[in-house]
Amino acid sequence: MQNRKKDFPILNKQSLVYLDTAASSLTPNAVIDKLNEYYNEYPVNVHRGVYKLSYRATEAYQDARQTIADFISASFEEVIFTRGASSALNLVALSYGEKVLKSGDEVIVSELEHHSHVLPWQQLAKRKGAKLIYVPLSKAGRITVDAFKQVLTDRTKIVALTYVSNVMGYETPIKEITRLAHQKNAIVSVDAAQAAPHRAIDVNDLDCDFLAFSAHKMFGPTGVGVLYGKKRLLDIMDPLEFGGDMNDNVDKFDGDWKDTPYKFETGTPPIAEAIGFAEAVRYIKKIGFKAIIAHENTLRQKAVDALSNIKGVTIYNPTAETGIINFNLDDVHPHDVVSFFDEDHIALRAGHHCAQLLIKWLNVPATLRASFYVYNDEADIDTFIDSVKRARTFFSDIGF
Amino acid sequence: MQNRKKDFPILNKQSLVYLDTAASSLTPNAVIDKLNEYYNEYPVNVHRGVYKLSYRATEAYQDARQTIADFISASFEEVIFTRGASSALNLVALSYGEKVLKSGDEVIVSELEHHSHVLPWQQLAKRKGAKLIYVPLSKAGRITVDAFKQVLTDRTKIVALTYVSNVMGYETPIKEITRLAHQKNAIVSVDAAQAAPHRAIDVNDLDCDFLAFSAHKMFGPTGVGVLYGKKRLLDIMDPLEFGGDMNDNVDKFDGDWKDTPYKFETGTPPIAEAIGFAEAVRYIKKIGFKAIIAHENTLRQKAVDALSNIKGVTIYNPTAETGIINFNLDDVHPHDVVSFFDEDHIALRAGHHCAQLLIKWLNVPATLRASFYVYNDEADIDTFIDSVKRARTFFSDIGF
Amino acid sequence: MHQLETLYRQIIMDHYKNPRNKGLLDDDRYIKNHIKNPSCGDDITIQTLIKSGEVKDIRHEGSGCSICCSSASVLSSLLKGKTVDEAQQVTKSYLNMIMKQPFDESIDLEDALAYQGVTKFPARVKCASIAWKAFEATLKKASEKTDE
Amino acid sequence: MHQLETLYRQIIMDHYKNPRNKGLLDDDRYIKNHIKNPSCGDDITIQTLIKSGEVKDIRHEGSGCSICCSSASVLSSLLKGKTVDEAQQVTKSYLNMIMKQPFDESIDLEDALAYQGVTKFPARVKCASIAWKAFEATLKKASEKTDE
Ligand SMILES: Cc1ncc(COP(=O)(O)O)c(C=O)c1O
Ligand SMILES: Cc1ncc(COP(=O)(O)O)c(C=O)c1O
């Protein structure tokens, strides 16, 4: 892969090894420029304007939706702009789940889920008297088709699983799980927040019913994410929020709604954000997922190999297929370690990564997570590994 | 007022008389620069990072909340960042309203409301069997204290009114209404989307219970708004969305939430947007509301005086106290007129302005709306008036 | 001359002030299609009677700007009496024309040619297309019915 | 020398590895305060026995990084036996010190002075403050009780 660092202003301003992409990716010039274009040239509202500037904003906003629809092989009206992946995943539970879930129904989730994909269903299930069922994880911590078969029943109504775990980096066999779930007439909600930045997604091929992701993890701006839903399902869902731009006719005591996607997007949408998101998608397409995957694999393998040779380092996901390494320095709290890395200008994350169930499953208080993206290179891995080694010595020496 | 046009890149790029602030304000350099600072220098996630960059982002995000709290004399934990005013107003209905509203209760709204402040209550009332009560508008279309007294009863639970109408530009006597409502133990939700950009707001003085506004109408970026709520009420409200960062401990079958404001902000927040919003607030404070109000009054009066002298022009709100003029060219559909203005590089809005109830009350199919802000000057008004005159002649000549 | 004069041609104004075939009928044999333009509130219903492959009658009703209302009237007078195939071709040509796509110039658009000026006002293209889109949907419905 | 050495002073490491006064008691006379650091998951409970204007005992329990856990231990050994007034002054001085505010240097912070290094690591200031904030809240509770 050609050196991408030059595309990212922050990497040209300071010495930084950024290994926290799984939290948020850095922002490339192309996306920043696009945001500036909106704010400098047509910073106006969409939809309701009949003058040229507003027309330009409306067109750009609509083009953004089409670009993102194309990116996952969905159609225009199946792409809903939300505040982010969390908001998108909640919409599935609060609108679709609220409508269909009945007492005694079962909802399948996993301990690999990010809080944003387990809590909405947990709370809904409690409210409805439905049952939350956890897929038993494999010894490595994976969701397998076999384990899924064990929990899938005629009472399963919803399957809510992550596509790529944000801690373990494992890829869930969503396509096969969806096929099985559909045989039981269950619908499948996919958290693709960690998949969309790193894997080509074709919703027709997966055949999943809902799928969500965030812009800020894939070169895009903060403040916007996407919910994909099958049109047939979106059509029967009620809007959650009511107000401007989602309605057709409004009377004093009733109103009717527009069709999807508009009925789910009340008020002024995240205009600049959606336009910037589309530019981020174009940036990804230009690089291509083949190159992205190959690059991340190379970096990951190099890092895993080196880490495995350092005594006193535990890797929790040595076999992951995406660019995430979940690890700890034995006997050192990850927050202590992270300050060491920080002084070496290495940014990575320590904590529960919004996945407390998995951290409990691993039976540790917290972990360190290093995650890679196109702007990382082999020199970054060298710096990282060198820092781990010195950290290991440092903490041992001072008595941890 | 000093000439502010130079602060707005779009006004230095092209000939433009922008009279659509009530839809979205233009964006000043200061805010654009602030967004760039985030994306160029610390484009990372907040809350969970323990490294320096993330610390900087977290501090900036928290400072933004404090800046906006100070702006309306609220405290830090009373300011919730949302997707925008529509989302904020829905949160009041979907969380607080959902919790307290019972069959037979009454909710007072008005025909001046933006759809985003009437539909949430309309739909909730329908669902709960509560009654939606409309304050009868005065002949001029105003909400008066006297009319409010007529509809306030012991059954009133919620009063949901706009502070400044987005079509008529009238200011509602919120303070007096709140005093009366509280005597009946009703709570007051205020839509301040059109007030916050143009009037100093002190929530302690108003004593209202909830208040919402959007950044994009007050020099800020798209994708963010604010819900203010009294802490006492926020404390008893349930979160609407569940997920990352809003929880404390997460167990497989239950979880508990953080305190306000965090319990209402699941997932990665609109980081850049909140930071940009705070910069917008600083920009407003630098100018000062006294200067803003005086300037808008001057422009408005000049425009109203001139329009009143053009035959075949109807003004629907000649006595409004904010910089909004709602009008029509007799016998010409506003969408036809707006194209005429557009060719003269004047941007203003035609339609129902997301306030169909008011448009029905006015008994017209749609209206034209011109709205002013600090970047407009007297020359803009001259251009606008000249265009209205020529439009009047043009449409009469071609047979409208 | 104001730019806008190229848009408001005499034919358009005539159809706007004196709409032909206006008002819906209470007749089940007609196919009805209703389209709204979310961006400006235009709202048009087109009602069509198709028999033996021919467009026997077109009625319309709605509210909107002059471009939107007049184009419903122009459509109704232009396509009434045409075969379904002809109507389809004219519709396609017209929509391509206003969206600045290549279109078959051998097809006579007659009065509808007056809308060519709308291409210079992209924000108004929707106004000029909404009645025709509703009619296009009608033809689709009709062909589905025949297929049954 | 790595930057971090200025942070992990020997006193801190000692209290981290050998925490004093650790473990909560099942005793109603104690005032309990629990604080979490949302940004990194540190979680500390401070349990205090106050009698006749004196801090008779302090216990602590929780999980977190070395800075967080050790500071609870340092706090407990430092403030045990002090009058409420003295404890208040020390707490205020300590919190000002780590937040780089002016603080009364005449007040002897003893072992707690070791945390001065945290000012160079702003992202860790919270870790060093959380136990003390919990104790500060305890004093507030106690004074409210006395006022009643
Ligand atoms: C009075 C009023 N309330 C609410 C809104 C909704 O704001 P937003 O579109 O930013 O959600 C608007 C703006 O359209 C408004 O003018
Ligand atoms: C797997 C997964 N799901 C959901 C989310 C939530 O995304 P956001 O914070 O953008 O709402 C994240 C990111 O934190 C994630 O990693």
Tab-separated table of N, CA and C in Angstrom, chain B residues 331-333 335-344 350-352 356 365 387 390 394-395 398-400, chain C residues 2-5 7-8 13 16-17 36 38-42 63-67 120-121 123-124 127:
chain	number	residue	atom	x	y	z
B	331	ASP	N	-52.136	36.769	-5.484
B	331	ASP	CA	-52.437	35.999	-6.700
B	331	ASP	C	-51.227	35.327	-7.345
B	332	VAL	N	-50.077	35.369	-6.710
B	332	VAL	CA	-48.926	34.649	-7.280
B	332	VAL	C	-48.488	33.602	-6.254
B	333	HIS	N	-48.347	32.377	-6.721
B	333	HIS	CA	-47.917	31.334	-5.801
B	333	HIS	C	-46.486	31.629	-5.338
B	335	HIS	N	-43.958	29.925	-4.714
B	335	HIS	CA	-42.860	29.233	-5.394
B	335	HIS	C	-42.503	29.900	-6.704
B	336	ASP	N	-43.487	30.527	-7.321
B	336	ASP	CA	-43.173	31.292	-8.523
B	336	ASP	C	-42.339	32.520	-8.164
B	337	VAL	N	-42.717	33.180	-7.095
B	337	VAL	CA	-42.013	34.405	-6.703
B	337	VAL	C	-40.565	34.102	-6.308
B	338	VAL	N	-40.397	33.008	-5.615
B	338	VAL	CA	-39.082	32.703	-5.074
B	338	VAL	C	-38.053	32.496	-6.192
B	339	SER	N	-38.494	31.993	-7.322
B	339	SER	CA	-37.580	31.838	-8.449
B	339	SER	C	-37.151	33.198	-8.991
B	340	PHE	N	-38.069	34.130	-8.928
B	340	PHE	CA	-37.729	35.489	-9.355
B	340	PHE	C	-36.626	36.058	-8.454
B	341	PHE	N	-36.831	35.943	-7.154
B	341	PHE	CA	-35.815	36.410	-6.204
B	341	PHE	C	-34.485	35.690	-6.437
B	342	ASP	N	-34.582	34.404	-6.672
B	342	ASP	CA	-33.377	33.596	-6.846
B	342	ASP	C	-32.533	34.143	-8.001
B	343	GLU	N	-33.213	34.494	-9.084
B	343	GLU	CA	-32.477	35.043	-10.231
B	343	GLU	C	-31.830	36.375	-9.865
B	344	ASP	N	-32.376	37.043	-8.886
B	344	ASP	CA	-31.773	38.300	-8.395
B	344	ASP	C	-30.782	38.044	-7.255
B	350	ALA	N	-40.098	29.810	0.515
B	350	ALA	CA	-41.518	29.769	0.192
B	350	ALA	C	-42.051	28.425	0.645
B	351	GLY	N	-43.252	28.421	1.205
B	351	GLY	CA	-43.838	27.134	1.563
B	351	GLY	C	-44.633	27.233	2.840
B	352	HIS	N	-44.677	26.102	3.555
B	352	HIS	CA	-45.445	26.109	4.803
B	352	HIS	C	-44.513	26.218	6.008
B	356	GLN	N	-47.687	23.907	9.124
B	356	GLN	CA	-48.922	23.835	8.324
B	356	GLN	C	-50.133	24.343	9.079
B	365	PRO	N	-52.326	29.047	0.705
B	365	PRO	CA	-51.670	27.769	0.384
B	365	PRO	C	-50.226	27.724	0.879
B	387	SER	N	-36.356	44.140	-5.780
B	387	SER	CA	-36.722	42.884	-6.434
B	387	SER	C	-38.216	42.612	-6.270
B	390	ARG	N	-40.058	44.766	-8.760
B	390	ARG	CA	-39.964	44.272	-10.133
B	390	ARG	C	-40.715	42.955	-10.302
B	394	PHE	N	-43.533	42.203	-12.929
B	394	PHE	CA	-43.325	41.058	-13.831
B	394	PHE	C	-44.527	40.118	-13.826
B	395	PHE	N	-44.937	39.703	-12.652
B	395	PHE	CA	-46.017	38.714	-12.592
B	395	PHE	C	-47.350	39.317	-13.027
B	398	ILE	N	-47.276	39.373	-16.912
B	398	ILE	CA	-47.440	38.120	-17.658
B	398	ILE	C	-48.772	37.461	-17.345
B	399	GLY	N	-49.602	38.125	-16.556
B	399	GLY	CA	-50.996	37.661	-16.456
B	399	GLY	C	-51.380	36.919	-15.191
B	400	PHE	N	-50.545	36.955	-14.150
B	400	PHE	CA	-50.948	36.278	-12.908
B	400	PHE	C	-52.126	36.992	-12.275
C	2	HIS	N	-35.975	40.049	-17.561
C	2	HIS	CA	-35.634	39.218	-16.406
C	2	HIS	C	-35.445	37.772	-16.854
C	3	GLN	N	-34.465	37.132	-16.278
C	3	GLN	CA	-34.171	35.724	-16.578
C	3	GLN	C	-35.433	34.864	-16.622
C	4	LEU	N	-36.323	35.175	-15.729
C	4	LEU	CA	-37.481	34.309	-15.512
C	4	LEU	C	-38.426	34.288	-16.709
C	5	GLU	N	-38.293	35.291	-17.586
C	5	GLU	CA	-39.210	35.324	-18.732
C	5	GLU	C	-39.061	34.106	-19.616
C	7	LEU	N	-38.791	31.260	-18.650
C	7	LEU	CA	-39.539	30.159	-18.038
C	7	LEU	C	-41.047	30.313	-18.240
C	8	TYR	N	-41.523	31.511	-17.951
C	8	TYR	CA	-42.978	31.701	-17.987
C	8	TYR	C	-43.455	32.043	-19.390
C	13	MET	N	-48.536	30.109	-19.151
C	13	MET	CA	-49.445	31.007	-18.451
C	13	MET	C	-50.900	30.751	-18.858
C	16	TYR	N	-52.060	27.766	-17.126
C	16	TYR	CA	-52.169	28.026	-15.685
C	16	TYR	C	-53.467	28.776	-15.395
C	17	LYS	N	-53.730	29.819	-16.186
C	17	LYS	CA	-54.922	30.622	-15.924
C	17	LYS	C	-56.197	29.907	-16.379
C	36	LYS	N	-46.774	14.108	-4.503
C	36	LYS	CA	-46.445	15.329	-3.782
C	36	LYS	C	-44.985	15.642	-3.995
C	38	PRO	N	-42.156	16.885	-1.918
C	38	PRO	CA	-41.838	17.238	-0.531
C	38	PRO	C	-41.071	18.550	-0.435
C	39	SER	N	-40.313	18.904	-1.469
C	39	SER	CA	-39.462	20.077	-1.320
C	39	SER	C	-40.217	21.385	-1.484
C	40	CYS	N	-41.416	21.360	-2.046
C	40	CYS	CA	-42.105	22.643	-2.116
C	40	CYS	C	-43.609	22.551	-1.884
C	41	GLY	N	-44.115	21.386	-1.617
C	41	GLY	CA	-45.530	21.304	-1.256
C	41	GLY	C	-46.483	21.159	-2.426
C	42	ASP	N	-45.973	21.118	-3.675
C	42	ASP	CA	-46.859	20.861	-4.812
C	42	ASP	C	-47.528	19.513	-4.613
C	63	SER	N	-52.798	21.438	-6.116
C	63	SER	CA	-52.402	22.805	-5.838
C	63	SER	C	-50.907	22.908	-5.998
C	64	GLY	N	-50.448	24.090	-6.321
C	64	GLY	CA	-49.017	24.267	-6.503
C	64	GLY	C	-48.743	25.533	-7.284
C	65	CYS	N	-47.525	25.633	-7.709
C	65	CYS	CA	-47.127	26.830	-8.436
C	65	CYS	C	-47.609	26.748	-9.878
C	66	SER	N	-47.364	27.793	-10.625
C	66	SER	CA	-47.865	27.859	-12.002
C	66	SER	C	-47.247	26.774	-12.876
C	67	ILE	N	-45.989	26.477	-12.647
C	67	ILE	CA	-45.309	25.470	-13.467
C	67	ILE	C	-45.941	24.101	-13.230
C	120	LYS	N	-33.100	25.595	-17.235
C	120	LYS	CA	-32.215	26.650	-16.708
C	120	LYS	C	-32.506	26.955	-15.245
C	121	PHE	N	-33.544	26.329	-14.704
C	121	PHE	CA	-33.937	26.566	-13.314
C	121	PHE	C	-34.053	25.238	-12.573
C	123	ALA	N	-33.969	24.163	-9.761
C	123	ALA	CA	-34.797	24.041	-8.565
C	123	ALA	C	-36.267	23.903	-8.924
C	124	ARG	N	-36.618	24.178	-10.184
C	124	ARG	CA	-38.019	24.093	-10.587
C	124	ARG	C	-38.321	22.870	-11.443
C	127	CYS	N	-41.076	20.781	-10.219
C	127	CYS	CA	-42.412	21.350	-10.414
C	127	CYS	C	-42.959	20.917	-11.773
